[in-house]
Short mmCIF file of C-alpha atoms in Angstrom, two decimals:
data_model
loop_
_atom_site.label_atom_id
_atom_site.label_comp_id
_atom_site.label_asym_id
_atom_site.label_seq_id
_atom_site.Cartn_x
_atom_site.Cartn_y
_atom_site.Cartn_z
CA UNK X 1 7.27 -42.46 -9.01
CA UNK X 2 5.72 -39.37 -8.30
CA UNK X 3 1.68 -39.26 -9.41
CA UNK X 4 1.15 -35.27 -8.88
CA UNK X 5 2.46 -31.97 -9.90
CA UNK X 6 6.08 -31.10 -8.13
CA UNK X 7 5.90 -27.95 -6.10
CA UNK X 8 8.55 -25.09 -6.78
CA UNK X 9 10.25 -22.62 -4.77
CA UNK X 10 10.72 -19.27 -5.42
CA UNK X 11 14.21 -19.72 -6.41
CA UNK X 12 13.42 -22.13 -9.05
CA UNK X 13 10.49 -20.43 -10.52
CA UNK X 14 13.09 -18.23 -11.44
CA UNK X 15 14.49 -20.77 -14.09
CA UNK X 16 10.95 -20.76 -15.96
CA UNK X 17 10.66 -17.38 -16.24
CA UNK X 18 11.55 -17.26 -19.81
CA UNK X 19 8.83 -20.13 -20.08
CA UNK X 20 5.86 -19.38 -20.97
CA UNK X 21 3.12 -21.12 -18.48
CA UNK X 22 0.66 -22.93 -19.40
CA UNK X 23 -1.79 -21.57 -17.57
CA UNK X 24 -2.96 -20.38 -14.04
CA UNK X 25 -5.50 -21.81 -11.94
CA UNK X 26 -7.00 -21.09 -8.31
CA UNK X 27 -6.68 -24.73 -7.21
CA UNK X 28 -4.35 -27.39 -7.18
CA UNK X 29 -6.95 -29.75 -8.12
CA UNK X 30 -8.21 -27.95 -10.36
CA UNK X 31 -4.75 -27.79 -12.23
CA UNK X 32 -4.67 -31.72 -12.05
CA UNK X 33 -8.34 -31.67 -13.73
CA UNK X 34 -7.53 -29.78 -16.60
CA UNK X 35 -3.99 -31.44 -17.70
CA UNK X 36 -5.81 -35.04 -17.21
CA UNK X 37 -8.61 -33.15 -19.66
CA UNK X 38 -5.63 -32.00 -21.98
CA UNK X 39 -4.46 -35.86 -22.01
CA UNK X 40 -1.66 -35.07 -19.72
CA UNK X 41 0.14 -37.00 -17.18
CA UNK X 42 -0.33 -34.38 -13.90
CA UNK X 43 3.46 -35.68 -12.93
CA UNK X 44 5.19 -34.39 -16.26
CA UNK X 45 4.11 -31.04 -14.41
CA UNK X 46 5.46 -28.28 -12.00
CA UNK X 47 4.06 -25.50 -10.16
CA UNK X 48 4.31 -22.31 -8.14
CA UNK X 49 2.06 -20.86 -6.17
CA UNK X 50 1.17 -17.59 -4.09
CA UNK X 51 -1.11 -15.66 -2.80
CA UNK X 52 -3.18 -12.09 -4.01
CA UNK X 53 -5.46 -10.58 -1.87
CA UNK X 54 -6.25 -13.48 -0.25
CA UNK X 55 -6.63 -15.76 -2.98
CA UNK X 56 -4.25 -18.80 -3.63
CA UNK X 57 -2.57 -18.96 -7.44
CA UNK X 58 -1.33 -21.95 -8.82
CA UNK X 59 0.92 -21.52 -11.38
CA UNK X 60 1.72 -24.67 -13.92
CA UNK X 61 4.72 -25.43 -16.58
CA UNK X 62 5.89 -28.38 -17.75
CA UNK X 63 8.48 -29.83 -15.68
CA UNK X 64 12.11 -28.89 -16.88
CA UNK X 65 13.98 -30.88 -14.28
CA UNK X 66 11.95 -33.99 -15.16
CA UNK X 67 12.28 -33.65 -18.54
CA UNK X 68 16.40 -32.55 -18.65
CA UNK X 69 17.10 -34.26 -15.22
CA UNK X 70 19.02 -32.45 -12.80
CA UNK X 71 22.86 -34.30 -12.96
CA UNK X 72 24.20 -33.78 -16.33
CA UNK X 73 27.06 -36.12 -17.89
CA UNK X 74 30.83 -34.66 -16.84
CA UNK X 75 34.42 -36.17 -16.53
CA UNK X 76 35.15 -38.48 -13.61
CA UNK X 77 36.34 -35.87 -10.84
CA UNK X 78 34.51 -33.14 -11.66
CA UNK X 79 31.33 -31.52 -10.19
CA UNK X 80 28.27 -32.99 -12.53
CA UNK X 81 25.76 -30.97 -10.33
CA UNK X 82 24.84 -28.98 -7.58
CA UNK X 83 22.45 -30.46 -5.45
CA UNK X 84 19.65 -29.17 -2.70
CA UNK X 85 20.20 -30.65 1.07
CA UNK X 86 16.79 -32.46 0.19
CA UNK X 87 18.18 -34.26 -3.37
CA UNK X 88 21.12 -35.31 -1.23
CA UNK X 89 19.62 -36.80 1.70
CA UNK X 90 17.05 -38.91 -0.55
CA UNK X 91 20.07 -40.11 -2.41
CA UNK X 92 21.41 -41.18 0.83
CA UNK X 93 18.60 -42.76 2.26
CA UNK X 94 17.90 -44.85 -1.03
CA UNK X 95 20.84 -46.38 -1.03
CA UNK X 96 21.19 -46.68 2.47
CA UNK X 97 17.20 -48.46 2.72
CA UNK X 98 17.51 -50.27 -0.35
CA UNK X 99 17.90 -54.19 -0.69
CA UNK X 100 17.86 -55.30 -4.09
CA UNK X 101 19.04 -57.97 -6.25
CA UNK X 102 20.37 -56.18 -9.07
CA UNK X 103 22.26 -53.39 -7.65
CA UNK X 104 24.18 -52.59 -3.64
CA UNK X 105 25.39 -49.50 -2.51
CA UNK X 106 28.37 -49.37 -0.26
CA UNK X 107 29.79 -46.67 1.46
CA UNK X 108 33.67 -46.18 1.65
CA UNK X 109 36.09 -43.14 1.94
CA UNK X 110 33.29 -40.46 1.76
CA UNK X 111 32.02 -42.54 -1.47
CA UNK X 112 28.93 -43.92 -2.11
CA UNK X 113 29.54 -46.86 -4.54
CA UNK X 114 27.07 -48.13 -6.68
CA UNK X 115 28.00 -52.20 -6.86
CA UNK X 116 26.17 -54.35 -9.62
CA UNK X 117 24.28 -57.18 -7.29
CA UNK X 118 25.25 -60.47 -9.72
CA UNK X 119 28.84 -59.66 -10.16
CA UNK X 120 30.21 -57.40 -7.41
CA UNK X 121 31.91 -55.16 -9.50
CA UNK X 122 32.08 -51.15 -8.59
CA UNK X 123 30.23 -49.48 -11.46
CA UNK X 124 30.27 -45.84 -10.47
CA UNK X 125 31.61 -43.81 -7.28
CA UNK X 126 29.17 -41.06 -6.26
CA UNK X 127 30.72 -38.45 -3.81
CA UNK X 128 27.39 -36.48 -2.09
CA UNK X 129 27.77 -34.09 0.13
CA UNK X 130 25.17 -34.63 2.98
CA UNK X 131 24.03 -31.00 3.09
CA UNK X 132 24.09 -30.65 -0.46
CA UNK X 133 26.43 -29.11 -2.62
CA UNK X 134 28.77 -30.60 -5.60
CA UNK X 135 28.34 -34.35 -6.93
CA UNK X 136 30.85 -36.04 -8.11
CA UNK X 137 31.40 -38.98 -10.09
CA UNK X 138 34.47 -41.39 -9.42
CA UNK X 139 35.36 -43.82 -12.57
CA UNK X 140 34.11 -47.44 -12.07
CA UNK X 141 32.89 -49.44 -15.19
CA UNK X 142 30.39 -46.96 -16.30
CA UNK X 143 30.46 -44.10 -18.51
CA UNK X 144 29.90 -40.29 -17.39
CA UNK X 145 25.88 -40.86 -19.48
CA UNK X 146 25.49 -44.34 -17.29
CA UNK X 147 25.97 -42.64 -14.11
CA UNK X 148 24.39 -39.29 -14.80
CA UNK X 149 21.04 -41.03 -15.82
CA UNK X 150 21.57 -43.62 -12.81
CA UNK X 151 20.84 -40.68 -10.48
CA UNK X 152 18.75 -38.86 -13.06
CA UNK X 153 16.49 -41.86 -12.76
CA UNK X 154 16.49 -42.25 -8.67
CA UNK X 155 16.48 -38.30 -7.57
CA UNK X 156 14.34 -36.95 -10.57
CA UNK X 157 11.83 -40.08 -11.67
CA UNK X 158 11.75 -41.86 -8.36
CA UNK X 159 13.15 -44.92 -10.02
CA UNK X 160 13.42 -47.97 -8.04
CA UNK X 161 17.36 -48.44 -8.12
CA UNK X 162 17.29 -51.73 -9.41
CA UNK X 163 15.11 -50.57 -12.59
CA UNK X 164 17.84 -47.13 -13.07
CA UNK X 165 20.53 -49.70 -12.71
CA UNK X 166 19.08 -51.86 -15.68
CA UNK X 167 18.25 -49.01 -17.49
CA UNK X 168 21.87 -47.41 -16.91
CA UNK X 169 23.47 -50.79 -18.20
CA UNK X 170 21.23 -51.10 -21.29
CA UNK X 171 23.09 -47.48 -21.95
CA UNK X 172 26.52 -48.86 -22.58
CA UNK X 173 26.65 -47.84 -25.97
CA UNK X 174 26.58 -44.29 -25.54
CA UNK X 175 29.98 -42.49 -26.13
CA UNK X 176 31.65 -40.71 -22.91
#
């Protein structure tokens, strides 16, 4: 789980500028300070920064991406989200590091399967480009929500994937 503020590029600031800040500060820690002050978790937070005349501007809103996730629910086959070269690699290397009990990944076809640990039964097909680009979900026994908050949970929250898995399962209720 991230502890900090997440950093934004310039192409993403973009996004928040119909957002109103909510505020600007000459130092990162100094950003951290005051949300802590405001009873704020610093990781519910983004920022941009740049520079004026030699001084360094930080920037801070709350964090959209955390708080609407960045893979939203659509029909098996169809792009659910565009992802950054970065968001795709760490969703390789998670599943490809992982060893859990609850949940396995396997790779097959260009797929990356997500496999529930106790009963070995395919719960959702992810297809990730490596350099970025359109994800994909491929009909296993979860629901468009289930999978969309799976990777929700490991890409955006830094979720363990055995804790997104149970957390994905305990969503079976929701309509698709």
């Amino acid at each position: 789980m991230r502890r900090s503020l997440r950093k934004i590029d310039s192409q993403e600031v973009q996004q928040y500028a119909q957002s109103e800040p909510l505020f600007t500060v000459t130092s990162l820690d100094e950003a951290r300070q005051r949300l802590v002050d405001m009873g704020q978790d610093p990781a519910r937070y983004c920022f941009y920064t740049w520079m004026r005349q030699g001084v360094r501007y930080y920037r801070v809103w709350e964090d959209q991406r955390l708080k609407e996730g960045i893979v939203k629910p659509a029909p098996f086959g169809q792009e659910a989200a565009r992802l950054k070269r970065a968001d795709a690699e760490k969703l390789y290397t998670v599943a490809k590091r992982f060893a859990g009990d609850r949940v396995e990944f396997a790779q097959r076809d260009g797929v990356l399967w997500v496999i529930d640990g106790e009963t070995g039964k395919a719960k959702v097909g992810i297809s990730v480009p490596v350099v970025g680009g359109g994800l994909i979900f491929y009909q296993g026994e979860w629901n468009e929500h289930q999978a969309a908050h799976f990777v929700n949970a490991l890409l955006v929250r830094g979720q363990r994937p055995d804790a997104a898995f149970v957390e994905a399962e305990a969503l079976a209720g929701v309509p698709s």
